[in-house]
Amino acid sequence: MTKKRVLIVEDEAIIVMHLTNTLAGMGFEVAGAVQTAQEAIARCGEIRPDLILMDIMLPGGMDGIEAST
């Protein structure tokens, strides 16, 4: 069975580390972690994740809700 790939979109490094460790322990592959909505949009086209965990409040002028629509 292949691991489900997850993209983390979060600007707080400690939260990214915690999510990465937790998800890996649950059998997921963390395909990447980015800090802005714009980076998330670009990376989704590259890595095609199965799931995206995205913060709502992100730096850079676009929030997580805007990025998801």
mmCIF file of N, CA and C in Angstrom:
data_model
loop_
_atom_site.group_PDB
_atom_site.id
_atom_site.type_symbol
_atom_site.label_atom_id
_atom_site.label_comp_id
_atom_site.label_asym_id
_atom_site.label_seq_id
_atom_site.Cartn_x
_atom_site.Cartn_y
_atom_site.Cartn_z
ATOM 1 N N MET A 1 0.841 -1.176 0.000
ATOM 2 C CA MET A 1 0.000 0.000 0.000
ATOM 3 C C MET A 1 0.890 1.244 0.000
ATOM 4 N N THR A 2 0.586 2.206 -0.867
ATOM 5 C CA THR A 2 1.387 3.425 -0.917
ATOM 6 C C THR A 2 0.923 4.406 0.154
ATOM 7 N N LYS A 3 1.884 5.132 0.669
ATOM 8 C CA LYS A 3 1.569 6.127 1.686
ATOM 9 C C LYS A 3 0.877 7.325 1.044
ATOM 10 N N LYS A 4 -0.085 7.880 1.734
ATOM 11 C CA LYS A 4 -0.743 9.097 1.274
ATOM 12 C C LYS A 4 0.198 10.269 1.491
ATOM 13 N N ARG A 5 0.293 11.141 0.482
ATOM 14 C CA ARG A 5 1.212 12.280 0.510
ATOM 15 C C ARG A 5 0.498 13.530 1.022
ATOM 16 N N VAL A 6 1.135 14.230 1.963
ATOM 17 C CA VAL A 6 0.553 15.399 2.610
ATOM 18 C C VAL A 6 1.448 16.607 2.383
ATOM 19 N N LEU A 7 0.826 17.738 2.050
ATOM 20 C CA LEU A 7 1.521 19.018 1.975
ATOM 21 C C LEU A 7 1.090 19.829 3.184
ATOM 22 N N ILE A 8 2.061 20.345 3.933
ATOM 23 C CA ILE A 8 1.780 21.187 5.099
ATOM 24 C C ILE A 8 2.009 22.642 4.708
ATOM 25 N N VAL A 9 1.013 23.486 4.978
ATOM 26 C CA VAL A 9 1.127 24.924 4.717
ATOM 27 C C VAL A 9 0.981 25.626 6.056
ATOM 28 N N GLU A 10 2.106 26.054 6.599
ATOM 29 C CA GLU A 10 2.151 26.606 7.958
ATOM 30 C C GLU A 10 3.384 27.489 8.090
ATOM 31 N N ASP A 11 3.229 28.650 8.719
ATOM 32 C CA ASP A 11 4.355 29.578 8.855
ATOM 33 C C ASP A 11 5.093 29.452 10.186
ATOM 34 N N GLU A 12 4.635 28.621 11.079
ATOM 35 C CA GLU A 12 5.303 28.411 12.363
ATOM 36 C C GLU A 12 6.105 27.109 12.319
ATOM 37 N N ALA A 13 7.432 27.226 12.416
ATOM 38 C CA ALA A 13 8.320 26.071 12.255
ATOM 39 C C ALA A 13 8.043 24.970 13.266
ATOM 40 N N ILE A 14 7.754 25.323 14.504
ATOM 41 C CA ILE A 14 7.526 24.304 15.539
ATOM 42 C C ILE A 14 6.271 23.486 15.234
ATOM 43 N N ILE A 15 5.276 24.118 14.659
ATOM 44 C CA ILE A 15 4.047 23.407 14.287
ATOM 45 C C ILE A 15 4.328 22.476 13.109
ATOM 46 N N VAL A 16 5.127 22.936 12.150
ATOM 47 C CA VAL A 16 5.501 22.091 11.012
ATOM 48 C C VAL A 16 6.234 20.849 11.507
ATOM 49 N N MET A 17 7.177 21.027 12.437
ATOM 50 C CA MET A 17 7.922 19.883 12.972
ATOM 51 C C MET A 17 6.989 18.910 13.679
ATOM 52 N N HIS A 18 6.072 19.434 14.481
ATOM 53 C CA HIS A 18 5.138 18.571 15.204
ATOM 54 C C HIS A 18 4.237 17.806 14.228
ATOM 55 N N LEU A 19 3.672 18.505 13.253
ATOM 56 C CA LEU A 19 2.805 17.844 12.280
ATOM 57 C C LEU A 19 3.570 16.790 11.475
ATOM 58 N N THR A 20 4.798 17.126 11.075
ATOM 59 C CA THR A 20 5.610 16.181 10.312
ATOM 60 C C THR A 20 5.843 14.904 11.102
ATOM 61 N N ASN A 21 6.234 15.039 12.349
ATOM 62 C CA ASN A 21 6.482 13.863 13.194
ATOM 63 C C ASN A 21 5.210 13.063 13.441
ATOM 64 N N THR A 22 4.120 13.761 13.713
ATOM 65 C CA THR A 22 2.847 13.089 13.981
ATOM 66 C C THR A 22 2.360 12.334 12.745
ATOM 67 N N LEU A 23 2.391 13.001 11.596
ATOM 68 C CA LEU A 23 1.918 12.367 10.371
ATOM 69 C C LEU A 23 2.792 11.179 9.976
ATOM 70 N N ALA A 24 4.094 11.320 10.116
ATOM 71 C CA ALA A 24 4.995 10.202 9.804
ATOM 72 C C ALA A 24 4.704 9.017 10.714
ATOM 73 N N GLY A 25 4.446 9.282 11.977
ATOM 74 C CA GLY A 25 4.109 8.221 12.920
ATOM 75 C C GLY A 25 2.799 7.531 12.598
ATOM 76 N N MET A 26 1.929 8.232 11.884
ATOM 77 C CA MET A 26 0.636 7.667 11.487
ATOM 78 C C MET A 26 0.698 6.994 10.113
ATOM 79 N N GLY A 27 1.887 7.007 9.492
ATOM 80 C CA GLY A 27 2.043 6.315 8.219
ATOM 81 C C GLY A 27 1.887 7.174 6.981
ATOM 82 N N PHE A 28 1.828 8.482 7.138
ATOM 83 C CA PHE A 28 1.727 9.386 5.993
ATOM 84 C C PHE A 28 3.117 9.805 5.533
ATOM 85 N N GLU A 29 3.228 10.210 4.284
ATOM 86 C CA GLU A 29 4.455 10.790 3.755
ATOM 87 C C GLU A 29 4.255 12.301 3.665
ATOM 88 N N VAL A 30 5.083 13.064 4.344
ATOM 89 C CA VAL A 30 5.017 14.518 4.223
ATOM 90 C C VAL A 30 5.805 14.887 2.972
ATOM 91 N N ALA A 31 5.072 15.279 1.933
ATOM 92 C CA ALA A 31 5.669 15.561 0.635
ATOM 93 C C ALA A 31 6.323 16.933 0.583
ATOM 94 N N GLY A 32 5.995 17.786 1.532
ATOM 95 C CA GLY A 32 6.595 19.110 1.584
ATOM 96 C C GLY A 32 5.926 19.976 2.612
ATOM 97 N N ALA A 33 6.588 21.091 2.903
ATOM 98 C CA ALA A 33 6.039 22.086 3.826
ATOM 99 C C ALA A 33 6.415 23.454 3.289
ATOM 100 N N VAL A 34 5.433 24.338 3.196
ATOM 101 C CA VAL A 34 5.651 25.697 2.713
ATOM 102 C C VAL A 34 5.017 26.685 3.680
ATOM 103 N N GLN A 35 5.390 27.971 3.537
ATOM 104 C CA GLN A 35 4.942 28.973 4.498
ATOM 105 C C GLN A 35 3.863 29.916 3.985
ATOM 106 N N THR A 36 3.656 30.000 2.682
ATOM 107 C CA THR A 36 2.669 30.941 2.149
ATOM 108 C C THR A 36 1.674 30.230 1.237
ATOM 109 N N ALA A 37 0.541 30.877 1.034
ATOM 110 C CA ALA A 37 -0.489 30.337 0.150
ATOM 111 C C ALA A 37 0.012 30.264 -1.285
ATOM 112 N N GLN A 38 0.767 31.262 -1.704
ATOM 113 C CA GLN A 38 1.302 31.273 -3.064
ATOM 114 C C GLN A 38 2.244 30.094 -3.296
ATOM 115 N N GLU A 39 3.081 29.799 -2.300
ATOM 116 C CA GLU A 39 3.977 28.638 -2.410
ATOM 117 C C GLU A 39 3.165 27.343 -2.463
ATOM 118 N N ALA A 40 2.096 27.282 -1.694
ATOM 119 C CA ALA A 40 1.253 26.082 -1.674
ATOM 120 C C ALA A 40 0.645 25.816 -3.041
ATOM 121 N N ILE A 41 0.151 26.852 -3.675
ATOM 122 C CA ILE A 41 -0.456 26.698 -4.993
ATOM 123 C C ILE A 41 0.574 26.193 -5.992
ATOM 124 N N ALA A 42 1.766 26.767 -5.954
ATOM 125 C CA ALA A 42 2.821 26.343 -6.868
ATOM 126 C C ALA A 42 3.244 24.892 -6.614
ATOM 127 N N ARG A 43 3.413 24.536 -5.347
ATOM 128 C CA ARG A 43 3.875 23.183 -5.001
ATOM 129 C C ARG A 43 2.831 22.112 -5.313
ATOM 130 N N CYS A 44 1.550 22.453 -5.194
ATOM 131 C CA CYS A 44 0.500 21.467 -5.473
ATOM 132 C C CYS A 44 0.587 20.962 -6.902
ATOM 133 N N GLY A 45 0.908 21.850 -7.817
ATOM 134 C CA GLY A 45 1.056 21.441 -9.199
ATOM 135 C C GLY A 45 2.253 20.537 -9.416
ATOM 136 N N GLU A 46 3.263 20.694 -8.585
ATOM 137 C CA GLU A 46 4.484 19.902 -8.716
ATOM 138 C C GLU A 46 4.368 18.529 -8.059
ATOM 139 N N ILE A 47 3.886 18.501 -6.817
ATOM 140 C CA ILE A 47 3.944 17.255 -6.045
ATOM 141 C C ILE A 47 2.619 16.489 -5.980
ATOM 142 N N ARG A 48 1.518 17.118 -6.364
ATOM 143 C CA ARG A 48 0.207 16.464 -6.394
ATOM 144 C C ARG A 48 -0.110 15.714 -5.097
ATOM 145 N N PRO A 49 -0.222 16.428 -3.960
ATOM 146 C CA PRO A 49 -0.482 15.748 -2.687
ATOM 147 C C PRO A 49 -1.893 15.168 -2.622
ATOM 148 N N ASP A 50 -2.061 14.173 -1.773
ATOM 149 C CA ASP A 50 -3.375 13.595 -1.535
ATOM 150 C C ASP A 50 -4.170 14.431 -0.537
ATOM 151 N N LEU A 51 -3.457 15.137 0.336
ATOM 152 C CA LEU A 51 -4.081 15.930 1.388
ATOM 153 C C LEU A 51 -3.238 17.170 1.644
ATOM 154 N N ILE A 52 -3.907 18.287 1.935
ATOM 155 C CA ILE A 52 -3.213 19.525 2.294
ATOM 156 C C ILE A 52 -3.710 19.955 3.666
ATOM 157 N N LEU A 53 -2.778 20.168 4.586
ATOM 158 C CA LEU A 53 -3.105 20.733 5.894
ATOM 159 C C LEU A 53 -2.654 22.184 5.843
ATOM 160 N N MET A 54 -3.611 23.124 5.845
ATOM 161 C CA MET A 54 -3.287 24.522 5.629
ATOM 162 C C MET A 54 -3.803 25.404 6.763
ATOM 163 N N ASP A 55 -2.906 26.231 7.258
ATOM 164 C CA ASP A 55 -3.255 27.256 8.232
ATOM 165 C C ASP A 55 -4.149 28.290 7.537
ATOM 166 N N ILE A 56 -4.990 28.966 8.282
ATOM 167 C CA ILE A 56 -5.823 30.014 7.697
ATOM 168 C C ILE A 56 -5.054 31.322 7.611
ATOM 169 N N MET A 57 -4.404 31.706 8.700
ATOM 170 C CA MET A 57 -3.668 32.967 8.744
ATOM 171 C C MET A 57 -2.235 32.743 8.265
ATOM 172 N N LEU A 58 -1.930 33.215 7.058
ATOM 173 C CA LEU A 58 -0.618 33.026 6.453
ATOM 174 C C LEU A 58 -0.054 34.375 6.011
ATOM 175 N N PRO A 59 1.266 34.510 5.992
ATOM 176 C CA PRO A 59 1.862 35.753 5.505
ATOM 177 C C PRO A 59 1.768 35.831 3.982
ATOM 178 N N GLY A 60 1.843 37.052 3.443
ATOM 179 C CA GLY A 60 1.960 37.181 1.999
ATOM 180 C C GLY A 60 0.737 37.660 1.252
ATOM 181 N N GLY A 61 -0.286 38.127 1.919
ATOM 182 C CA GLY A 61 -1.404 38.720 1.212
ATOM 183 C C GLY A 61 -2.540 37.783 0.825
ATOM 184 N N MET A 62 -2.350 36.485 0.902
ATOM 185 C CA MET A 62 -3.416 35.536 0.611
ATOM 186 C C MET A 62 -3.515 34.579 1.787
ATOM 187 N N ASP A 63 -4.725 34.405 2.314
ATOM 188 C CA ASP A 63 -4.887 33.488 3.436
ATOM 189 C C ASP A 63 -5.204 32.081 2.939
ATOM 190 N N GLY A 64 -5.267 31.148 3.866
ATOM 191 C CA GLY A 64 -5.500 29.762 3.530
ATOM 192 C C GLY A 64 -6.861 29.508 2.900
ATOM 193 N N ILE A 65 -7.846 30.275 3.287
ATOM 194 C CA ILE A 65 -9.186 30.094 2.697
ATOM 195 C C ILE A 65 -9.178 30.518 1.242
ATOM 196 N N GLU A 66 -8.563 31.638 0.925
ATOM 197 C CA GLU A 66 -8.468 32.090 -0.466
ATOM 198 C C GLU A 66 -7.711 31.066 -1.325
ATOM 199 N N ALA A 67 -6.646 30.536 -0.773
ATOM 200 C CA ALA A 67 -5.824 29.586 -1.521
ATOM 201 C C ALA A 67 -6.589 28.299 -1.826
ATOM 202 N N SER A 68 -7.498 27.927 -0.968
ATOM 203 C CA SER A 68 -8.203 26.663 -1.148
ATOM 204 C C SER A 68 -9.368 26.757 -2.128
ATOM 205 N N THR A 69 -9.724 27.954 -2.521
ATOM 206 C CA THR A 69 -10.856 28.101 -3.438
ATOM 207 C C THR A 69 -10.434 28.233 -4.874
#
